[in-house]
mmCIF file of C-alpha atoms and ligand atoms in Angstrom:
data_model
loop_
_atom_site.group_PDB
_atom_site.id
_atom_site.type_symbol
_atom_site.label_atom_id
_atom_site.label_comp_id
_atom_site.label_asym_id
_atom_site.label_seq_id
_atom_site.Cartn_x
_atom_site.Cartn_y
_atom_site.Cartn_z
ATOM 1 C CA LEU A 17 63.209 -16.337 50.502
ATOM 2 C CA GLY A 18 65.926 -17.362 52.993
ATOM 3 C CA PRO A 19 67.085 -20.239 55.158
ATOM 4 C CA THR A 20 65.035 -22.633 57.243
ATOM 5 C CA VAL A 21 65.654 -21.781 60.904
ATOM 6 C CA VAL A 22 65.115 -23.825 64.045
ATOM 7 C CA ILE A 23 65.415 -22.862 67.712
ATOM 8 C CA GLY A 24 66.371 -25.267 70.456
ATOM 9 C CA GLU A 25 68.760 -27.545 72.239
ATOM 10 C CA ILE A 26 72.148 -28.793 71.141
ATOM 11 C CA LEU A 27 73.463 -31.762 73.134
ATOM 12 C CA VAL A 28 75.867 -34.617 72.945
ATOM 13 C CA GLU A 29 74.556 -38.111 73.347
ATOM 14 C CA ILE A 30 76.588 -40.849 74.971
ATOM 15 C CA MET A 31 75.158 -44.270 74.492
ATOM 16 C CA ALA A 32 75.523 -47.606 76.262
ATOM 17 C CA LEU A 33 76.845 -50.364 74.028
ATOM 18 C CA THR A 34 74.769 -53.032 75.722
ATOM 19 C CA ARG A 35 71.060 -53.174 76.436
ATOM 20 C CA GLY A 36 69.937 -53.379 80.053
ATOM 21 C CA ASN A 37 68.611 -51.296 82.898
ATOM 22 C CA GLY A 38 70.122 -47.881 83.448
ATOM 23 C CA PHE A 39 73.590 -46.925 84.555
ATOM 24 C CA LEU A 40 73.888 -48.536 87.981
ATOM 25 C CA GLU A 41 77.188 -50.211 87.290
ATOM 26 C CA PRO A 42 80.138 -49.433 85.034
ATOM 27 C CA ILE A 43 79.228 -50.239 81.439
ATOM 28 C CA GLU A 44 80.791 -49.611 78.064
ATOM 29 C CA LEU A 45 79.712 -46.358 76.447
ATOM 30 C CA VAL A 46 80.117 -44.940 72.959
ATOM 31 C CA GLY A 47 80.036 -41.331 71.930
ATOM 32 C CA PRO A 48 79.927 -38.403 72.227
ATOM 33 C CA TYR A 49 77.568 -38.012 69.281
ATOM 34 C CA ALA A 50 76.210 -34.678 68.070
ATOM 35 C CA SER A 51 72.561 -34.478 69.143
ATOM 36 C CA GLY A 52 69.486 -32.489 70.161
ATOM 37 C CA ALA A 53 66.273 -32.786 68.143
ATOM 38 C CA PRO A 54 66.587 -29.334 66.492
ATOM 39 C CA ALA A 55 70.259 -29.992 65.681
ATOM 40 C CA ILE A 56 69.391 -33.313 64.026
ATOM 41 C CA PHE A 57 66.599 -31.628 62.056
ATOM 42 C CA ILE A 58 68.779 -28.788 60.808
ATOM 43 C CA ASP A 59 71.734 -31.054 60.035
ATOM 44 C CA GLN A 60 69.602 -33.233 57.759
ATOM 45 C CA CYS A 61 68.093 -30.145 56.157
ATOM 46 C CA ALA A 62 71.545 -28.702 55.456
ATOM 47 C CA ARG A 63 73.004 -31.996 54.194
ATOM 48 C CA LEU A 64 70.239 -32.096 51.587
ATOM 49 C CA GLY A 65 71.293 -28.690 50.345
ATOM 50 C CA GLY A 66 68.489 -26.720 51.948
ATOM 51 C CA ALA A 67 69.737 -23.404 53.377
ATOM 52 C CA ALA A 68 69.468 -23.941 57.129
ATOM 53 C CA GLY A 69 70.422 -22.308 60.418
ATOM 54 C CA ILE A 70 69.974 -22.900 64.138
ATOM 55 C CA VAL A 71 69.615 -20.679 67.202
ATOM 56 C CA ALA A 72 71.119 -22.543 70.149
ATOM 57 C CA SER A 73 73.701 -22.382 72.906
ATOM 58 C CA VAL A 74 76.667 -24.599 73.752
ATOM 59 C CA GLY A 75 79.420 -24.507 76.353
ATOM 60 C CA ASP A 76 83.036 -23.524 75.713
ATOM 61 C CA ASP A 77 84.057 -27.180 75.612
ATOM 62 C CA ASP A 78 84.713 -30.056 73.239
ATOM 63 C CA PHE A 79 81.079 -31.231 73.323
ATOM 64 C CA GLY A 80 80.064 -27.821 72.017
ATOM 65 C CA ARG A 81 82.849 -27.698 69.441
ATOM 66 C CA LEU A 82 81.994 -31.190 68.238
ATOM 67 C CA ASN A 83 78.434 -30.058 67.486
ATOM 68 C CA VAL A 84 79.273 -26.688 65.974
ATOM 69 C CA GLU A 85 81.973 -28.126 63.709
ATOM 70 C CA ARG A 86 79.686 -30.920 62.589
ATOM 71 C CA LEU A 87 76.826 -28.548 61.745
ATOM 72 C CA ARG A 88 79.195 -26.165 59.984
ATOM 73 C CA ALA A 89 80.774 -28.978 57.968
ATOM 74 C CA ASP A 90 77.329 -30.146 56.882
ATOM 75 C CA GLY A 91 76.485 -26.681 55.608
ATOM 76 C CA ALA A 92 74.319 -25.219 58.383
ATOM 77 C CA ASP A 93 74.504 -21.552 59.389
ATOM 78 C CA VAL A 94 76.021 -21.655 62.895
ATOM 79 C CA SER A 95 76.295 -17.876 63.355
ATOM 80 C CA ALA A 96 73.475 -17.829 65.947
ATOM 81 C CA ILE A 97 74.912 -20.579 68.165
ATOM 82 C CA SER A 98 76.187 -18.754 71.231
ATOM 83 C CA VAL A 99 78.992 -20.080 73.412
ATOM 84 C CA SER A 100 78.467 -19.857 77.169
ATOM 85 C CA PRO A 101 81.598 -19.226 79.211
ATOM 86 C CA ASP A 102 79.950 -20.535 82.385
ATOM 87 C CA PHE A 103 77.906 -23.621 81.571
ATOM 88 C CA PRO A 104 78.854 -26.876 79.863
ATOM 89 C CA THR A 105 77.225 -28.178 76.697
ATOM 90 C CA GLY A 106 74.116 -30.229 77.443
ATOM 91 C CA SER A 107 74.399 -33.997 77.446
ATOM 92 C CA ALA A 108 72.215 -37.070 77.484
ATOM 93 C CA PHE A 109 73.338 -40.570 78.427
ATOM 94 C CA VAL A 110 71.061 -43.195 76.975
ATOM 95 C CA ARG A 111 70.741 -46.928 77.437
ATOM 96 C CA TYR A 112 68.222 -49.061 75.622
ATOM 97 C CA ARG A 113 66.385 -51.731 77.597
ATOM 98 C CA GLU A 114 65.654 -55.136 76.093
ATOM 99 C CA ASP A 115 62.078 -54.025 75.281
ATOM 100 C CA GLY A 116 63.314 -51.017 73.264
ATOM 101 C CA SER A 117 62.407 -48.401 75.892
ATOM 102 C CA ARG A 118 65.189 -46.126 77.066
ATOM 103 C CA ASP A 119 66.741 -44.926 80.315
ATOM 104 C CA PHE A 120 68.282 -41.448 80.263
ATOM 105 C CA VAL A 121 70.554 -39.365 82.442
ATOM 106 C CA PHE A 122 70.136 -35.794 81.238
ATOM 107 C CA ASN A 123 72.209 -32.705 81.875
ATOM 108 C CA ILE A 124 70.142 -30.137 80.033
ATOM 109 C CA GLY A 125 68.322 -27.867 82.491
ATOM 110 C CA LYS A 126 71.573 -26.661 84.098
ATOM 111 C CA SER A 127 73.587 -26.678 80.900
ATOM 112 C CA ALA A 128 74.268 -24.153 78.159
ATOM 113 C CA ALA A 129 71.320 -25.665 76.258
ATOM 114 C CA ALA A 130 68.931 -23.883 78.630
ATOM 115 C CA LEU A 131 70.534 -20.483 78.028
ATOM 116 C CA ILE A 132 69.256 -19.676 74.564
ATOM 117 C CA GLY A 133 68.163 -16.079 74.234
ATOM 118 C CA LEU A 134 67.432 -13.430 71.654
ATOM 119 C CA THR A 135 70.988 -12.403 70.762
ATOM 120 C CA ASP A 136 71.858 -9.993 67.943
ATOM 121 C CA ALA A 137 73.017 -12.967 65.885
ATOM 122 C CA ALA A 138 69.658 -14.708 66.415
ATOM 123 C CA LYS A 139 67.762 -11.555 65.394
ATOM 124 C CA ALA A 140 69.897 -11.244 62.273
ATOM 125 C CA LEU A 141 69.270 -14.871 61.347
ATOM 126 C CA PHE A 142 65.490 -14.454 61.750
ATOM 127 C CA GLU A 143 65.628 -11.339 59.600
ATOM 128 C CA ARG A 144 67.028 -13.271 56.665
ATOM 129 C CA ALA A 145 65.040 -16.490 57.278
ATOM 130 C CA GLY A 146 62.349 -17.753 54.945
ATOM 131 C CA HIS A 147 60.986 -20.546 57.112
ATOM 132 C CA LEU A 148 60.717 -21.289 60.828
ATOM 133 C CA HIS A 149 60.558 -24.868 62.106
ATOM 134 C CA VAL A 150 59.282 -25.204 65.677
ATOM 135 C CA MET A 151 59.718 -28.357 67.747
ATOM 136 C CA GLY A 152 57.698 -29.143 70.836
ATOM 137 C CA THR A 153 60.916 -29.831 72.761
ATOM 138 C CA ALA A 154 61.636 -26.087 72.714
ATOM 139 C CA PHE A 155 58.593 -25.426 74.921
ATOM 140 C CA ALA A 156 60.532 -26.769 77.898
ATOM 141 C CA ILE A 157 63.438 -24.342 77.497
ATOM 142 C CA PRO A 158 63.044 -21.105 79.477
ATOM 143 C CA GLY A 159 63.311 -18.123 77.175
ATOM 144 C CA ALA A 160 62.681 -20.171 74.058
ATOM 145 C CA TRP A 161 59.037 -19.183 73.795
ATOM 146 C CA GLU A 162 59.781 -15.459 73.661
ATOM 147 C CA MET A 163 62.191 -16.185 70.857
ATOM 148 C CA ILE A 164 59.683 -18.327 69.017
ATOM 149 C CA GLU A 165 57.126 -15.494 69.232
ATOM 150 C CA HIS A 166 59.694 -13.011 67.978
ATOM 151 C CA ALA A 167 60.740 -15.307 65.130
ATOM 152 C CA LEU A 168 57.118 -16.020 64.175
ATOM 153 C CA GLY A 169 56.440 -12.285 63.928
ATOM 154 C CA VAL A 170 59.536 -11.514 61.868
ATOM 155 C CA ILE A 171 59.436 -14.520 59.529
ATOM 156 C CA LYS A 172 55.668 -14.526 58.921
ATOM 157 C CA GLY A 173 55.904 -10.736 58.516
ATOM 158 C CA ARG A 174 58.270 -11.120 55.575
ATOM 159 C CA GLY A 175 56.109 -13.730 53.898
ATOM 160 C CA GLY A 176 57.915 -16.796 55.256
ATOM 161 C CA SER A 177 56.330 -20.080 56.267
ATOM 162 C CA VAL A 178 56.186 -22.148 59.460
ATOM 163 C CA SER A 179 56.336 -25.864 60.187
ATOM 164 C CA PHE A 180 55.601 -27.525 63.518
ATOM 165 C CA ASP A 181 56.704 -30.902 64.827
ATOM 166 C CA PRO A 182 54.747 -31.379 68.071
ATOM 167 C CA ASN A 183 57.317 -33.863 69.424
ATOM 168 C CA LEU A 184 54.955 -34.210 72.324
ATOM 169 C CA ARG A 185 55.268 -35.533 75.747
ATOM 170 C CA LYS A 186 51.572 -35.633 76.507
ATOM 171 C CA GLU A 187 52.071 -35.176 80.253
ATOM 172 C CA LEU A 188 53.638 -31.759 79.561
ATOM 173 C CA LEU A 189 50.527 -30.483 77.775
ATOM 174 C CA GLY A 190 48.775 -30.001 81.097
ATOM 175 C CA GLN A 191 51.590 -27.879 82.493
ATOM 176 C CA GLY A 192 51.716 -24.074 82.574
ATOM 177 C CA GLN A 193 51.486 -22.410 79.208
ATOM 178 C CA THR A 194 52.246 -25.496 77.145
ATOM 179 C CA GLN A 195 48.702 -26.143 75.917
ATOM 180 C CA ALA A 196 48.202 -22.491 74.926
ATOM 181 C CA ARG A 197 51.525 -22.432 73.063
ATOM 182 C CA PHE A 198 50.709 -25.687 71.350
ATOM 183 C CA GLN A 199 47.383 -24.260 70.184
ATOM 184 C CA ARG A 200 49.016 -21.046 68.989
ATOM 185 C CA LEU A 201 51.399 -22.989 66.784
ATOM 186 C CA LEU A 202 48.544 -25.017 65.358
ATOM 187 C CA ASP A 203 46.917 -21.704 64.418
ATOM 188 C CA LEU A 204 50.049 -20.417 62.688
ATOM 189 C CA ALA A 205 51.695 -23.477 61.130
ATOM 190 C CA ASP A 206 51.577 -23.996 57.378
ATOM 191 C CA LEU A 207 52.980 -27.522 57.660
ATOM 192 C CA LEU A 208 52.415 -29.984 60.510
ATOM 193 C CA LEU A 209 54.695 -33.002 61.035
ATOM 194 C CA PRO A 210 53.010 -35.218 63.626
ATOM 195 C CA SER A 211 54.097 -38.699 64.566
ATOM 196 C CA GLY A 212 51.417 -41.380 65.058
ATOM 197 C CA ASP A 213 48.852 -40.341 67.697
ATOM 198 C CA GLU A 214 50.120 -36.762 67.819
ATOM 199 C CA LEU A 215 47.786 -36.224 64.866
ATOM 200 C CA PHE A 216 44.771 -36.884 67.108
ATOM 201 C CA VAL A 217 46.143 -34.869 70.022
ATOM 202 C CA ALA A 218 46.726 -31.907 67.693
ATOM 203 C CA ALA A 219 43.277 -32.173 66.121
ATOM 204 C CA GLY A 220 41.434 -32.900 69.354
ATOM 205 C CA VAL A 221 39.536 -35.733 67.620
ATOM 206 C CA GLU A 222 40.215 -39.421 66.978
ATOM 207 C CA GLY A 223 40.171 -40.952 63.511
ATOM 208 C CA GLU A 224 42.556 -39.991 60.752
ATOM 209 C CA GLU A 225 40.077 -38.423 58.329
ATOM 210 C CA ALA A 226 38.297 -36.432 61.000
ATOM 211 C CA ALA A 227 41.592 -35.265 62.488
ATOM 212 C CA VAL A 228 42.995 -34.143 59.150
ATOM 213 C CA ALA A 229 39.750 -32.309 58.292
ATOM 214 C CA ALA A 230 39.748 -30.536 61.656
ATOM 215 C CA LEU A 231 43.335 -29.374 61.186
ATOM 216 C CA PHE A 232 42.684 -28.067 57.678
ATOM 217 C CA ARG A 233 39.634 -26.178 58.954
ATOM 218 C CA ARG A 234 41.876 -24.341 61.335
ATOM 219 C CA GLY A 235 44.263 -23.264 58.614
ATOM 220 C CA ILE A 236 47.056 -25.850 58.412
ATOM 221 C CA GLY A 237 48.042 -26.116 54.740
ATOM 222 C CA GLU A 238 49.793 -29.480 54.649
ATOM 223 C CA ILE A 239 50.371 -32.492 56.903
ATOM 224 C CA ALA A 240 53.231 -35.004 56.696
ATOM 225 C CA LEU A 241 52.367 -37.866 59.044
ATOM 226 C CA LYS A 242 55.187 -40.117 60.324
ATOM 227 C CA ARG A 243 54.247 -43.742 60.767
ATOM 228 C CA GLY A 244 57.480 -45.475 61.792
ATOM 229 C CA GLU A 245 57.875 -48.782 59.962
ATOM 230 C CA LYS A 246 54.647 -48.056 58.078
ATOM 231 C CA GLY A 247 56.266 -45.128 56.275
ATOM 232 C CA SER A 248 54.503 -41.792 55.987
ATOM 233 C CA SER A 249 51.582 -39.947 54.432
ATOM 234 C CA PHE A 250 50.987 -36.545 52.903
ATOM 235 C CA PHE A 251 47.653 -34.784 53.291
ATOM 236 C CA GLY A 252 46.990 -31.649 51.249
ATOM 237 C CA GLY A 253 44.369 -28.998 51.921
ATOM 238 C CA ASP A 254 42.610 -29.877 48.647
ATOM 239 C CA GLY A 255 41.834 -33.395 49.913
ATOM 240 C CA THR A 256 44.862 -35.095 48.313
ATOM 241 C CA ARG A 257 46.433 -37.977 50.196
ATOM 242 C CA ILE A 258 49.670 -39.772 49.292
ATOM 243 C CA ASP A 259 51.062 -42.795 51.194
ATOM 244 C CA ARG A 260 54.680 -43.905 50.833
ATOM 245 C CA LEU A 261 56.131 -47.094 52.296
ATOM 246 C CA ALA A 262 59.120 -47.192 54.650
ATOM 247 C CA PHE A 263 62.462 -48.722 53.690
ATOM 248 C CA ALA A 264 63.546 -52.101 55.084
ATOM 249 C CA VAL A 265 66.529 -51.649 57.398
ATOM 250 C CA THR A 266 67.796 -53.256 60.577
ATOM 251 C CA GLU A 267 67.025 -50.840 63.366
ATOM 252 C CA VAL A 268 70.097 -50.211 65.526
ATOM 253 C CA ASP A 269 69.193 -46.892 67.186
ATOM 254 C CA PRO A 270 65.731 -45.336 66.650
ATOM 255 C CA THR A 271 66.675 -41.953 68.180
ATOM 256 C CA GLY A 272 66.441 -39.108 65.690
ATOM 257 C CA ALA A 273 64.339 -40.793 62.989
ATOM 258 C CA GLY A 274 61.516 -38.285 63.214
ATOM 259 C CA ASP A 275 63.900 -35.335 63.276
ATOM 260 C CA CYS A 276 65.774 -36.587 60.195
ATOM 261 C CA PHE A 277 62.432 -37.205 58.498
ATOM 262 C CA GLY A 278 61.361 -33.628 59.264
ATOM 263 C CA GLY A 279 64.640 -32.055 58.145
ATOM 264 C CA ALA A 280 64.519 -33.946 54.862
ATOM 265 C CA TYR A 281 60.836 -33.262 54.241
ATOM 266 C CA VAL A 282 61.081 -29.521 54.891
ATOM 267 C CA ALA A 283 64.290 -29.208 52.846
ATOM 268 C CA CYS A 284 62.806 -31.092 49.880
ATOM 269 C CA ARG A 285 59.554 -29.147 49.869
ATOM 270 C CA ARG A 286 61.408 -25.846 50.137
ATOM 271 C CA LEU A 287 63.670 -26.955 47.269
ATOM 272 C CA GLY A 288 60.505 -27.312 45.194
ATOM 273 C CA MET A 289 59.972 -31.088 45.196
ATOM 274 C CA ALA A 290 56.477 -32.559 44.980
ATOM 275 C CA PRO A 291 55.052 -34.189 48.142
ATOM 276 C CA ALA A 292 55.581 -37.810 46.986
ATOM 277 C CA GLU A 293 59.251 -37.222 46.256
ATOM 278 C CA ALA A 294 59.723 -35.346 49.532
ATOM 279 C CA LEU A 295 58.121 -38.264 51.418
ATOM 280 C CA ASP A 296 60.540 -40.692 49.772
ATOM 281 C CA TYR A 297 63.587 -38.662 50.767
ATOM 282 C CA ALA A 298 62.166 -38.180 54.267
ATOM 283 C CA ASN A 299 61.426 -41.908 54.681
ATOM 284 C CA ALA A 300 64.927 -42.660 53.434
ATOM 285 C CA ALA A 301 66.490 -40.160 55.840
ATOM 286 C CA GLY A 302 64.575 -41.668 58.783
ATOM 287 C CA ALA A 303 65.407 -45.253 57.835
ATOM 288 C CA ARG A 304 69.066 -44.543 57.124
ATOM 289 C CA ASN A 305 69.320 -42.827 60.491
ATOM 290 C CA VAL A 306 67.884 -45.714 62.520
ATOM 291 C CA SER A 307 70.271 -48.154 60.845
ATOM 292 C CA VAL A 308 73.352 -46.616 62.480
ATOM 293 C CA ARG A 309 74.309 -45.779 66.039
ATOM 294 C CA GLY A 310 74.113 -42.100 67.028
ATOM 295 C CA PRO A 311 71.154 -39.721 66.734
ATOM 296 C CA MET A 312 72.292 -37.888 63.594
ATOM 297 C CA GLU A 313 74.974 -40.144 62.157
ATOM 298 C CA GLY A 314 72.652 -41.412 59.438
ATOM 299 C CA ALA A 315 71.644 -37.991 58.101
ATOM 300 C CA GLY A 316 72.322 -38.046 54.376
ATOM 301 C CA THR A 317 73.259 -35.859 51.435
ATOM 302 C CA ARG A 318 71.156 -35.993 48.293
ATOM 303 C CA ALA A 319 73.637 -38.410 46.694
ATOM 304 C CA GLU A 320 73.701 -40.635 49.796
ATOM 305 C CA LEU A 321 69.914 -40.733 50.003
ATOM 306 C CA ASP A 322 69.629 -41.428 46.253
ATOM 307 C CA ALA A 323 72.022 -44.362 46.648
ATOM 308 C CA PHE A 324 70.115 -45.587 49.709
ATOM 309 C CA ILE A 325 66.759 -45.386 47.893
ATOM 310 C CA ALA A 326 68.140 -47.255 44.875
ATOM 311 C CA ALA A 327 69.648 -50.023 47.027
ATOM 312 C CA THR A 328 66.988 -50.544 49.719
ATOM 313 C CA PRO A 329 63.733 -52.498 49.357
ATOM 314 C CA ARG A 330 60.479 -51.144 50.816
ATOM 315 C CA LEU A 331 58.790 -52.721 53.793
ATOM 316 C CA PRO A 332 55.523 -54.448 52.832
HETATM 317 P P1 ADP B 3 59.291 -40.257 65.409
HETATM 318 O O1 ADP B 3 60.752 -40.552 65.679
HETATM 319 O O2 ADP B 3 58.987 -38.782 65.331
HETATM 320 O O3 ADP B 3 58.331 -41.031 66.254
HETATM 321 P P2 ADP B 3 58.959 -42.218 63.302
HETATM 322 O O4 ADP B 3 59.376 -43.287 64.247
HETATM 323 O O5 ADP B 3 57.650 -42.355 62.619
HETATM 324 O O6 ADP B 3 59.039 -40.757 63.905
HETATM 325 O O7 ADP B 3 60.106 -42.157 62.192
HETATM 326 C C1 ADP B 3 60.099 -41.205 61.163
HETATM 327 C C2 ADP B 3 60.286 -41.884 59.828
HETATM 328 O O8 ADP B 3 61.526 -42.605 59.820
HETATM 329 C C3 ADP B 3 59.197 -42.905 59.518
HETATM 330 O O9 ADP B 3 58.109 -42.272 58.880
HETATM 331 C C4 ADP B 3 59.938 -43.868 58.614
HETATM 332 O O10 ADP B 3 59.947 -43.425 57.294
HETATM 333 C C5 ADP B 3 61.362 -43.840 59.160
HETATM 334 N N1 ADP B 3 61.585 -44.928 60.124
HETATM 335 C C6 ADP B 3 61.533 -44.876 61.474
HETATM 336 N N2 ADP B 3 61.767 -46.088 62.030
HETATM 337 C C7 ADP B 3 61.985 -46.937 61.004
HETATM 338 C C8 ADP B 3 62.299 -48.335 60.892
HETATM 339 N N3 ADP B 3 62.438 -49.126 61.969
HETATM 340 N N4 ADP B 3 62.438 -48.859 59.654
HETATM 341 C C9 ADP B 3 62.312 -48.100 58.547
HETATM 342 N N5 ADP B 3 62.019 -46.779 58.582
HETATM 343 C C10 ADP B 3 61.865 -46.195 59.781
#
């Protein structure tokens, strides 16, 4: 029917080489790496051969060019990435602490990333799209919601489908329109991709079975639940459940696992694969991505993921 389309932020990530607290003294950094949750999602989708495009904004600078060239090289439609003459590409500096939590210095709100709007190129992309993927991170970008509403209308109107990765920061749910927008997407999504407890937040009830039942009652057609090192599960509207184990890797950089998982899962399902096979590719994409530094450096082609699956044992 047409490409999978995502709306949201493109960033570069610059990462501290050593673990520790923040950036209060000079430390060694690596990067820039192409980043932004929607960019990671769409890159993995495109690398797997799923037609894919992104609506986003970058600055007229090397950080922007790095991202656009990367996405283009990996096969994504970059025609709806606009280039701001006035604002730099968004950036995030990240340093892991010893306990695995992260300190960030963000430049997003006053960067090109915050400038996405309904350009002619974005409209044209929506008009040929067959699937819209919405990420909760887009709720924080001014102007993004209007675009999401527009895209929902156009893509659903031509018989396309919608997936939703809540990507929640729970404290944001109480703010402004966020809860209402969250609920609207739950009403419209065909596929939900929650991570861990997001399943319960989305359903409004605790307990996996009860949560899944509540979401199906409200019209969700399919759920792919991300469980980190425990792998992932598929729930179908007919009561089917499939669990697939994660792959055993040494985690170097967990950023981007869920986005790679989502990009792979959506691409595989749209390419016609059965849920179990899609879960395997998605688990592989997530695991491969956490085993290398950089938020999307582990995104894989079909051949790379096949080789990874053949060579990597499953976690018990
Ligand atoms: P999110 O980043 O959205 O919280 P997860 O952490 O669940 O999502 O990661 C998504 C998928 O990536 C998991 O379902 C799993 O298949 C894979 N994954 C993530 N972390 C690891 C890990 N440490 N080892 C192996 N696989 C992992």
